[in-house]
Amino acid sequence: MKRGILFDLDGTLWDSAEGVAASWNQALETMGRPERVDRDFVHSIMGKTMDAIGRLMFPKEADAERNRLMEYCLGQENDYLRIHGGVLYEGLEETLRTLREAGVFLAIVSNCQKGYIECFLEHHGLGAYVDDTECFGNTLRGKGYNIRLTVERNGLEEALYVGDTLGDYEAAAEAGIPFLHAAYGFGTVPEGTPAIRDIRELPDYFLSAARPGAAPEQIPPAP
């Protein structure tokens, strides 16, 4: 049986909020914009799609101008994170290594822009542990669709989505696979949801014979 874990990124594998805020403020200053962001604001928008963030950041701009502003900010963000990285949750590489050695397929599915996941993998040298990635920037579709797409194209017979926010919980439900709450992250989910409080708890949870069944539902073809 081909088993896999699909991860959210922000609040689940790392915290890039300081770097994102710094890069956005540099970009906004360069463009002569009055807006500024801080770490708390970045935490509050993590998990949202890029178009939703654009509407929050630049609510008065027409679509074309909003898209131009977002493209510049996100490009600066990728450039910054590729150099500076973010803060990895303690024990992350050890956890990924343990799962890979157990034969578990690993993927990252995020609502981020193109290149963001690659910055995470490149700066921190974690690419060898990750088998596939997908994001909003590639498909212009939400996380639920992208989770289903990733499970389908990799032929996963058993899958789990690990994330930290209500949006992640809802996306896993939409995709038809079980969800595990990264309770150390930025968000909350309904009471009683299975959870870990440290990324290092994940191998024991996923590899336990007592874990509830996790076969994904039949995934329809992408439209």
PDB file of C-alpha atoms in Angstrom:
ATOM      1  CA  MET A   1       0.000   0.000   0.000  1.00  0.00           C
ATOM      2  CA  LYS A   2       1.343   3.413  -0.976  1.00  0.00           C
ATOM      3  CA  ARG A   3       1.028   5.673   2.061  1.00  0.00           C
ATOM      4  CA  GLY A   4       1.547   9.403   2.085  1.00  0.00           C
ATOM      5  CA  ILE A   5       1.509  12.507   4.244  1.00  0.00           C
ATOM      6  CA  LEU A   6       0.692  15.864   2.668  1.00  0.00           C
ATOM      7  CA  PHE A   7       1.782  18.938   4.610  1.00  0.00           C
ATOM      8  CA  ASP A   8       0.659  22.512   4.808  1.00  0.00           C
ATOM      9  CA  LEU A   9       3.741  24.751   4.990  1.00  0.00           C
ATOM     10  CA  ASP A  10       3.253  27.921   7.082  1.00  0.00           C
ATOM     11  CA  GLY A  11       2.559  27.090  10.709  1.00  0.00           C
ATOM     12  CA  THR A  12       3.158  23.402  10.063  1.00  0.00           C
ATOM     13  CA  LEU A  13       6.756  23.073   8.822  1.00  0.00           C
ATOM     14  CA  TRP A  14       8.124  26.573   9.390  1.00  0.00           C
ATOM     15  CA  ASP A  15       7.365  30.142  10.461  1.00  0.00           C
ATOM     16  CA  SER A  16       8.433  32.640   7.806  1.00  0.00           C
ATOM     17  CA  ALA A  17       6.410  35.583   9.123  1.00  0.00           C
ATOM     18  CA  GLU A  18       9.358  37.808  10.053  1.00  0.00           C
ATOM     19  CA  GLY A  19      10.932  37.412   6.624  1.00  0.00           C
ATOM     20  CA  VAL A  20       7.660  37.839   4.789  1.00  0.00           C
ATOM     21  CA  ALA A  21       6.926  41.056   6.682  1.00  0.00           C
ATOM     22  CA  ALA A  22      10.430  42.417   6.035  1.00  0.00           C
ATOM     23  CA  SER A  23      10.292  41.648   2.314  1.00  0.00           C
ATOM     24  CA  TRP A  24       6.799  43.080   1.886  1.00  0.00           C
ATOM     25  CA  ASN A  25       7.698  46.296   3.679  1.00  0.00           C
ATOM     26  CA  GLN A  26      10.751  46.709   1.454  1.00  0.00           C
ATOM     27  CA  ALA A  27       8.593  46.123  -1.616  1.00  0.00           C
ATOM     28  CA  LEU A  28       5.890  48.531  -0.458  1.00  0.00           C
ATOM     29  CA  GLU A  29       8.467  51.230   0.269  1.00  0.00           C
ATOM     30  CA  THR A  30      10.082  50.744  -3.138  1.00  0.00           C
ATOM     31  CA  MET A  31       6.691  51.161  -4.834  1.00  0.00           C
ATOM     32  CA  GLY A  32       5.866  54.254  -2.765  1.00  0.00           C
ATOM     33  CA  ARG A  33       2.916  52.580  -1.093  1.00  0.00           C
ATOM     34  CA  PRO A  34       1.724  53.631   2.396  1.00  0.00           C
ATOM     35  CA  GLU A  35       0.803  50.131   3.606  1.00  0.00           C
ATOM     36  CA  ARG A  36       3.017  48.274   6.064  1.00  0.00           C
ATOM     37  CA  VAL A  37       2.700  44.799   7.573  1.00  0.00           C
ATOM     38  CA  ASP A  38       4.025  43.128  10.707  1.00  0.00           C
ATOM     39  CA  ARG A  39       4.518  39.580  11.955  1.00  0.00           C
ATOM     40  CA  ASP A  40       1.052  39.374  13.522  1.00  0.00           C
ATOM     41  CA  PHE A  41      -0.629  40.467  10.297  1.00  0.00           C
ATOM     42  CA  VAL A  42       1.333  37.897   8.312  1.00  0.00           C
ATOM     43  CA  HIS A  43       0.275  35.166  10.736  1.00  0.00           C
ATOM     44  CA  SER A  44      -3.348  36.249  10.323  1.00  0.00           C
ATOM     45  CA  ILE A  45      -3.292  35.851   6.518  1.00  0.00           C
ATOM     46  CA  MET A  46      -1.276  32.653   6.272  1.00  0.00           C
ATOM     47  CA  GLY A  47      -3.342  29.914   4.681  1.00  0.00           C
ATOM     48  CA  LYS A  48      -5.353  32.296   2.517  1.00  0.00           C
ATOM     49  CA  THR A  49      -4.999  32.205  -1.271  1.00  0.00           C
ATOM     50  CA  MET A  50      -2.966  34.923  -2.942  1.00  0.00           C
ATOM     51  CA  ASP A  51      -6.005  36.589  -4.496  1.00  0.00           C
ATOM     52  CA  ALA A  52      -7.690  36.785  -1.082  1.00  0.00           C
ATOM     53  CA  ILE A  53      -4.571  38.354   0.439  1.00  0.00           C
ATOM     54  CA  GLY A  54      -4.468  40.877  -2.392  1.00  0.00           C
ATOM     55  CA  ARG A  55      -8.014  41.985  -1.643  1.00  0.00           C
ATOM     56  CA  LEU A  56      -7.111  42.459   2.017  1.00  0.00           C
ATOM     57  CA  MET A  57      -3.923  44.366   1.268  1.00  0.00           C
ATOM     58  CA  PHE A  58      -5.174  46.577  -1.547  1.00  0.00           C
ATOM     59  CA  PRO A  59      -8.977  46.721  -1.229  1.00  0.00           C
ATOM     60  CA  LYS A  60      -9.411  49.963  -3.169  1.00  0.00           C
ATOM     61  CA  GLU A  61      -7.352  49.003  -6.211  1.00  0.00           C
ATOM     62  CA  ALA A  62      -8.749  47.682  -9.476  1.00  0.00           C
ATOM     63  CA  ASP A  63      -7.962  44.067 -10.249  1.00  0.00           C
ATOM     64  CA  ALA A  64      -5.171  44.820 -12.708  1.00  0.00           C
ATOM     65  CA  GLU A  65      -3.355  47.175 -10.326  1.00  0.00           C
ATOM     66  CA  ARG A  66      -3.896  44.851  -7.361  1.00  0.00           C
ATOM     67  CA  ASN A  67      -2.415  41.974  -9.346  1.00  0.00           C
ATOM     68  CA  ARG A  68       0.594  44.102 -10.305  1.00  0.00           C
ATOM     69  CA  LEU A  69       1.244  45.071  -6.690  1.00  0.00           C
ATOM     70  CA  MET A  70       0.873  41.505  -5.476  1.00  0.00           C
ATOM     71  CA  GLU A  71       3.175  40.142  -8.165  1.00  0.00           C
ATOM     72  CA  TYR A  72       5.932  42.534  -7.106  1.00  0.00           C
ATOM     73  CA  CYS A  73       5.491  41.872  -3.369  1.00  0.00           C
ATOM     74  CA  LEU A  74       5.455  38.112  -3.851  1.00  0.00           C
ATOM     75  CA  GLY A  75       8.496  38.208  -6.098  1.00  0.00           C
ATOM     76  CA  GLN A  76      10.394  40.166  -3.448  1.00  0.00           C
ATOM     77  CA  GLU A  77       9.183  37.715  -0.811  1.00  0.00           C
ATOM     78  CA  ASN A  78      10.552  34.733  -2.737  1.00  0.00           C
ATOM     79  CA  ASP A  79      13.882  36.467  -3.314  1.00  0.00           C
ATOM     80  CA  TYR A  80      14.198  37.292   0.380  1.00  0.00           C
ATOM     81  CA  LEU A  81      13.264  33.849   1.674  1.00  0.00           C
ATOM     82  CA  ARG A  82      15.523  32.078  -0.788  1.00  0.00           C
ATOM     83  CA  ILE A  83      18.440  33.912   0.852  1.00  0.00           C
ATOM     84  CA  HIS A  84      17.304  34.190   4.474  1.00  0.00           C
ATOM     85  CA  GLY A  85      14.902  31.280   4.949  1.00  0.00           C
ATOM     86  CA  GLY A  86      12.546  31.056   7.894  1.00  0.00           C
ATOM     87  CA  VAL A  87      12.319  29.386  11.294  1.00  0.00           C
ATOM     88  CA  LEU A  88      11.956  25.606  11.069  1.00  0.00           C
ATOM     89  CA  TYR A  89      10.014  23.831  13.779  1.00  0.00           C
ATOM     90  CA  GLU A  90      12.389  21.936  16.016  1.00  0.00           C
ATOM     91  CA  GLY A  91      12.933  18.357  14.926  1.00  0.00           C
ATOM     92  CA  LEU A  92      11.563  18.855  11.415  1.00  0.00           C
ATOM     93  CA  GLU A  93      14.414  17.307   9.426  1.00  0.00           C
ATOM     94  CA  GLU A  94      14.676  14.396  11.844  1.00  0.00           C
ATOM     95  CA  THR A  95      10.924  13.801  11.450  1.00  0.00           C
ATOM     96  CA  LEU A  96      11.018  13.901   7.660  1.00  0.00           C
ATOM     97  CA  ARG A  97      13.987  11.535   7.612  1.00  0.00           C
ATOM     98  CA  THR A  98      12.222   9.042   9.887  1.00  0.00           C
ATOM     99  CA  LEU A  99       9.114   9.048   7.710  1.00  0.00           C
ATOM    100  CA  ARG A 100      11.067   8.630   4.488  1.00  0.00           C
ATOM    101  CA  GLU A 101      13.055   5.738   5.964  1.00  0.00           C
ATOM    102  CA  ALA A 102       9.710   4.109   6.802  1.00  0.00           C
ATOM    103  CA  GLY A 103       8.694   4.368   3.142  1.00  0.00           C
ATOM    104  CA  VAL A 104       6.154   7.176   3.553  1.00  0.00           C
ATOM    105  CA  PHE A 105       5.504   9.415   0.513  1.00  0.00           C
ATOM    106  CA  LEU A 106       5.831  13.103   1.500  1.00  0.00           C
ATOM    107  CA  ALA A 107       4.375  16.154  -0.249  1.00  0.00           C
ATOM    108  CA  ILE A 108       3.668  19.816   0.470  1.00  0.00           C
ATOM    109  CA  VAL A 109       0.382  21.423  -0.615  1.00  0.00           C
ATOM    110  CA  SER A 110       0.015  25.134   0.107  1.00  0.00           C
ATOM    111  CA  ASN A 111      -2.072  28.134  -0.917  1.00  0.00           C
ATOM    112  CA  CYS A 112       1.137  30.030  -1.692  1.00  0.00           C
ATOM    113  CA  GLN A 113       2.538  31.564  -4.873  1.00  0.00           C
ATOM    114  CA  LYS A 114       4.816  29.804  -7.337  1.00  0.00           C
ATOM    115  CA  GLY A 115       8.344  29.441  -6.020  1.00  0.00           C
ATOM    116  CA  TYR A 116       7.531  29.783  -2.316  1.00  0.00           C
ATOM    117  CA  ILE A 117       7.741  26.077  -1.487  1.00  0.00           C
ATOM    118  CA  GLU A 118      10.941  25.862  -3.530  1.00  0.00           C
ATOM    119  CA  CYS A 119      12.475  28.675  -1.420  1.00  0.00           C
ATOM    120  CA  PHE A 120      11.712  26.681   1.726  1.00  0.00           C
ATOM    121  CA  LEU A 121      13.253  23.500   0.319  1.00  0.00           C
ATOM    122  CA  GLU A 122      16.256  25.191  -1.280  1.00  0.00           C
ATOM    123  CA  HIS A 123      17.348  27.383   1.630  1.00  0.00           C
ATOM    124  CA  HIS A 124      16.983  24.694   4.266  1.00  0.00           C
ATOM    125  CA  GLY A 125      18.267  21.782   2.155  1.00  0.00           C
ATOM    126  CA  LEU A 126      15.135  19.651   2.578  1.00  0.00           C
ATOM    127  CA  GLY A 127      14.383  18.846  -1.055  1.00  0.00           C
ATOM    128  CA  ALA A 128      15.599  15.245  -0.744  1.00  0.00           C
ATOM    129  CA  TYR A 129      12.754  14.462   1.655  1.00  0.00           C
ATOM    130  CA  VAL A 130       9.850  15.795  -0.422  1.00  0.00           C
ATOM    131  CA  ASP A 131       8.405  13.789  -3.312  1.00  0.00           C
ATOM    132  CA  ASP A 132       5.891  16.296  -4.715  1.00  0.00           C
ATOM    133  CA  THR A 133       4.558  19.818  -4.223  1.00  0.00           C
ATOM    134  CA  GLU A 134       1.488  21.756  -5.312  1.00  0.00           C
ATOM    135  CA  CYS A 135       0.208  25.268  -4.721  1.00  0.00           C
ATOM    136  CA  PHE A 136      -2.397  27.866  -5.613  1.00  0.00           C
ATOM    137  CA  GLY A 137       0.146  29.683  -7.767  1.00  0.00           C
ATOM    138  CA  ASN A 138       0.397  26.676 -10.091  1.00  0.00           C
ATOM    139  CA  THR A 139      -3.265  25.737 -10.460  1.00  0.00           C
ATOM    140  CA  LEU A 140      -5.137  28.886  -9.369  1.00  0.00           C
ATOM    141  CA  ARG A 141      -7.312  26.496  -7.374  1.00  0.00           C
ATOM    142  CA  GLY A 142      -7.872  26.146  -3.648  1.00  0.00           C
ATOM    143  CA  LYS A 143      -6.141  23.767  -1.288  1.00  0.00           C
ATOM    144  CA  GLY A 144      -8.879  21.133  -1.269  1.00  0.00           C
ATOM    145  CA  TYR A 145      -8.601  20.704  -5.026  1.00  0.00           C
ATOM    146  CA  ASN A 146      -4.800  20.621  -4.863  1.00  0.00           C
ATOM    147  CA  ILE A 147      -4.768  18.006  -2.119  1.00  0.00           C
ATOM    148  CA  ARG A 148      -7.024  15.765  -4.205  1.00  0.00           C
ATOM    149  CA  LEU A 149      -4.899  16.390  -7.285  1.00  0.00           C
ATOM    150  CA  THR A 150      -1.703  15.428  -5.447  1.00  0.00           C
ATOM    151  CA  VAL A 151      -3.194  12.272  -3.969  1.00  0.00           C
ATOM    152  CA  GLU A 152      -4.559  11.199  -7.352  1.00  0.00           C
ATOM    153  CA  ARG A 153      -1.504  11.787  -9.485  1.00  0.00           C
ATOM    154  CA  ASN A 154       0.749   9.956  -7.041  1.00  0.00           C
ATOM    155  CA  GLY A 155      -1.564   6.978  -6.632  1.00  0.00           C
ATOM    156  CA  LEU A 156      -1.761   7.227  -2.848  1.00  0.00           C
ATOM    157  CA  GLU A 157      -3.882   4.512  -1.310  1.00  0.00           C
ATOM    158  CA  GLU A 158      -3.636   5.966   2.186  1.00  0.00           C
ATOM    159  CA  ALA A 159      -3.176   9.668   2.864  1.00  0.00           C
ATOM    160  CA  LEU A 160      -3.186  12.224   5.674  1.00  0.00           C
ATOM    161  CA  TYR A 161      -3.138  16.019   5.527  1.00  0.00           C
ATOM    162  CA  VAL A 162      -1.281  17.848   8.307  1.00  0.00           C
ATOM    163  CA  GLY A 163      -2.050  21.522   8.835  1.00  0.00           C
ATOM    164  CA  ASP A 164      -2.640  24.140  11.487  1.00  0.00           C
ATOM    165  CA  THR A 165      -5.696  26.187  10.497  1.00  0.00           C
ATOM    166  CA  LEU A 166      -9.439  25.800  10.040  1.00  0.00           C
ATOM    167  CA  GLY A 167      -8.876  26.300   6.317  1.00  0.00           C
ATOM    168  CA  ASP A 168      -6.558  23.287   6.299  1.00  0.00           C
ATOM    169  CA  TYR A 169      -9.158  21.233   8.181  1.00  0.00           C
ATOM    170  CA  GLU A 170     -11.848  22.191   5.670  1.00  0.00           C
ATOM    171  CA  ALA A 171      -9.563  21.530   2.684  1.00  0.00           C
ATOM    172  CA  ALA A 172      -8.793  18.012   3.894  1.00  0.00           C
ATOM    173  CA  ALA A 173     -12.519  17.368   4.329  1.00  0.00           C
ATOM    174  CA  GLU A 174     -13.146  18.643   0.783  1.00  0.00           C
ATOM    175  CA  ALA A 175     -10.397  16.355  -0.500  1.00  0.00           C
ATOM    176  CA  GLY A 176     -11.845  13.354   1.319  1.00  0.00           C
ATOM    177  CA  ILE A 177      -8.809  12.468   3.423  1.00  0.00           C
ATOM    178  CA  PRO A 178      -8.190  12.549   7.195  1.00  0.00           C
ATOM    179  CA  PHE A 179      -6.745  15.633   8.856  1.00  0.00           C
ATOM    180  CA  LEU A 180      -4.205  15.973  11.656  1.00  0.00           C
ATOM    181  CA  HIS A 181      -3.980  19.313  13.449  1.00  0.00           C
ATOM    182  CA  ALA A 182      -0.528  20.816  13.962  1.00  0.00           C
ATOM    183  CA  ALA A 183      -1.621  22.365  17.257  1.00  0.00           C
ATOM    184  CA  TYR A 184       1.710  24.186  17.655  1.00  0.00           C
ATOM    185  CA  GLY A 185       0.889  26.358  14.622  1.00  0.00           C
ATOM    186  CA  PHE A 186      -1.149  29.508  14.044  1.00  0.00           C
ATOM    187  CA  GLY A 187      -4.769  28.366  13.984  1.00  0.00           C
ATOM    188  CA  THR A 188      -7.552  26.476  15.724  1.00  0.00           C
ATOM    189  CA  VAL A 189      -9.857  23.701  14.533  1.00  0.00           C
ATOM    190  CA  PRO A 190     -12.976  22.014  15.960  1.00  0.00           C
ATOM    191  CA  GLU A 191     -12.571  20.434  19.377  1.00  0.00           C
ATOM    192  CA  GLY A 192     -11.848  16.723  19.231  1.00  0.00           C
ATOM    193  CA  THR A 193      -9.830  16.871  16.000  1.00  0.00           C
ATOM    194  CA  PRO A 194      -6.792  14.537  16.151  1.00  0.00           C
ATOM    195  CA  ALA A 195      -3.732  16.655  16.917  1.00  0.00           C
ATOM    196  CA  ILE A 196      -0.029  16.689  17.604  1.00  0.00           C
ATOM    197  CA  ARG A 197       1.672  19.365  19.695  1.00  0.00           C
ATOM    198  CA  ASP A 198       5.155  18.815  18.309  1.00  0.00           C
ATOM    199  CA  ILE A 199       6.164  17.805  14.765  1.00  0.00           C
ATOM    200  CA  ARG A 200       8.275  15.028  16.281  1.00  0.00           C
ATOM    201  CA  GLU A 201       5.081  13.224  17.353  1.00  0.00           C
ATOM    202  CA  LEU A 202       4.075  12.654  13.719  1.00  0.00           C
ATOM    203  CA  PRO A 203       5.943   9.404  12.930  1.00  0.00           C
ATOM    204  CA  ASP A 204       4.476   7.596  15.939  1.00  0.00           C
ATOM    205  CA  TYR A 205       0.986   8.856  15.047  1.00  0.00           C
ATOM    206  CA  PHE A 206       1.107   7.975  11.359  1.00  0.00           C
ATOM    207  CA  LEU A 207       2.843   4.639  11.713  1.00  0.00           C
ATOM    208  CA  SER A 208       0.682   3.464  14.621  1.00  0.00           C
ATOM    209  CA  ALA A 209      -1.534   0.458  13.890  1.00  0.00           C
ATOM    210  CA  ALA A 210      -4.146   2.031  16.173  1.00  0.00           C
ATOM    211  CA  ARG A 211      -4.610   5.083  13.976  1.00  0.00           C
ATOM    212  CA  PRO A 212      -8.069   5.373  12.380  1.00  0.00           C
ATOM    213  CA  GLY A 213      -8.352   4.195   8.773  1.00  0.00           C
ATOM    214  CA  ALA A 214      -7.143   6.750   6.264  1.00  0.00           C
ATOM    215  CA  ALA A 215      -7.928   5.559   2.759  1.00  0.00           C
ATOM    216  CA  PRO A 216      -8.811   8.537   0.538  1.00  0.00           C
ATOM    217  CA  GLU A 217     -12.167   8.602  -1.195  1.00  0.00           C
ATOM    218  CA  GLN A 218     -12.326   8.078  -4.930  1.00  0.00           C
ATOM    219  CA  ILE A 219     -10.983  11.244  -6.531  1.00  0.00           C
ATOM    220  CA  PRO A 220     -12.767  12.431  -9.667  1.00  0.00           C
ATOM    221  CA  PRO A 221     -10.736  13.556 -12.694  1.00  0.00           C
ATOM    222  CA  ALA A 222      -9.664  17.190 -12.691  1.00  0.00           C
ATOM    223  CA  PRO A 223     -11.979  19.338 -14.865  1.00  0.00           C
TER     224      PRO A 223
END
